[in-house]
């Protein structure tokens, strides 16, 4: 049996004929690991077909605003693994984190504007967010683009919720001459990733909860610097230690505190790495 499996793998690898050395490396490694998986697990034909059906349904669940494959990658910790490989970053830089499946184009907004224009306004805890974009030495980066997206207090993004206007809880800001950005929002809450698709079925079957700790997403770009995709997490959230997407890093957790005017606020500074 093992000889037959060895021979089969050798035949598949031998037929790889590409002038692209990176494609050859990726394909050889993927096929070798997948054959090793079959050798170790010895799936029945029914189990193999069930696995293929899971992937088919994962694809069929994707829409223009829902990407079940990104969700699958997140839930397996693979997105965070790729992120770690892609962005080793110096320790003084703001750590990156996964993008997640809910990014969409944000409306451009003036500094200080609110991004909360939906039914959460007046219902959720108002929160003021500010910070400064700098290089790793603390020199301000003016003109940086800060792309923000977050879920509401019920845990839904605008793209999942017909009651929120399009672009709600999203904003595209440009830092001022001191590298500063600021805006008003509401305090995000922890939320479950979508559980009505195949990834939800898998989480349930594995005895895993689907919760992500409360967070706001950031994507920051500035000329001469590496783009940064990250999150800021709300301190004290009960799911910080068991994020379904394995995306929490200590340096990304902040504690909102009441300001002089009584509104909650927190600062999140961004330190970019030169390109
Ligand atoms: Fe999110």
Short mmCIF file of N, CA and C and ligand atoms in Angstrom, two decimals, residues 98-103 149-151 157 191 193 212-217 231, ligand 1:
data_model
loop_
_atom_site.label_atom_id
_atom_site.label_comp_id
_atom_site.label_asym_id
_atom_site.label_seq_id
_atom_site.Cartn_x
_atom_site.Cartn_y
_atom_site.Cartn_z
N UNK A 98 -5.63 40.28 10.54
CA UNK A 98 -6.35 39.82 9.35
C UNK A 98 -7.35 40.87 8.86
N UNK A 99 -7.63 40.85 7.56
CA UNK A 99 -8.61 41.79 7.01
C UNK A 99 -10.03 41.35 7.30
N UNK A 100 -10.25 40.03 7.35
CA UNK A 100 -11.61 39.54 7.54
C UNK A 100 -12.43 39.68 6.27
N UNK A 101 -13.67 39.16 6.30
CA UNK A 101 -14.47 39.11 5.06
C UNK A 101 -15.40 40.30 4.85
N UNK A 102 -15.31 41.34 5.67
CA UNK A 102 -16.35 42.39 5.62
C UNK A 102 -15.87 43.73 5.10
N UNK A 103 -14.66 43.78 4.52
CA UNK A 103 -14.24 45.07 3.97
C UNK A 103 -15.03 45.39 2.71
N UNK A 149 -13.61 50.27 9.26
CA UNK A 149 -14.92 49.60 9.18
C UNK A 149 -15.17 48.83 10.47
N UNK A 150 -16.42 48.83 10.89
CA UNK A 150 -16.76 48.14 12.13
C UNK A 150 -18.21 47.68 12.09
N UNK A 151 -18.53 46.75 12.99
CA UNK A 151 -19.91 46.30 13.16
C UNK A 151 -20.62 47.22 14.16
N UNK A 157 -22.42 44.24 10.27
CA UNK A 157 -21.89 45.23 9.32
C UNK A 157 -23.04 45.68 8.41
N UNK A 191 -19.20 39.83 18.17
CA UNK A 191 -20.24 39.31 17.27
C UNK A 191 -19.88 37.91 16.80
N UNK A 193 -19.35 35.25 13.85
CA UNK A 193 -19.19 35.18 12.40
C UNK A 193 -20.43 34.48 11.86
N UNK A 212 -16.27 36.69 17.75
CA UNK A 212 -15.09 37.54 17.62
C UNK A 212 -15.20 38.64 18.66
N UNK A 213 -14.10 38.95 19.37
CA UNK A 213 -14.15 40.05 20.34
C UNK A 213 -14.38 41.38 19.63
N UNK A 214 -14.99 42.34 20.34
CA UNK A 214 -15.32 43.64 19.75
C UNK A 214 -14.07 44.30 19.17
N UNK A 215 -14.22 44.88 17.99
CA UNK A 215 -13.05 45.46 17.32
C UNK A 215 -13.48 46.46 16.27
N UNK A 216 -12.52 47.28 15.85
CA UNK A 216 -12.67 48.16 14.69
C UNK A 216 -11.53 47.81 13.73
N UNK A 217 -11.87 47.68 12.44
CA UNK A 217 -10.86 47.36 11.43
C UNK A 217 -10.20 48.63 10.91
N UNK A 231 -6.51 45.54 13.31
CA UNK A 231 -7.71 45.78 14.11
C UNK A 231 -7.29 46.56 15.34
FE1 LIG B 1 -14.83 42.44 11.95
#
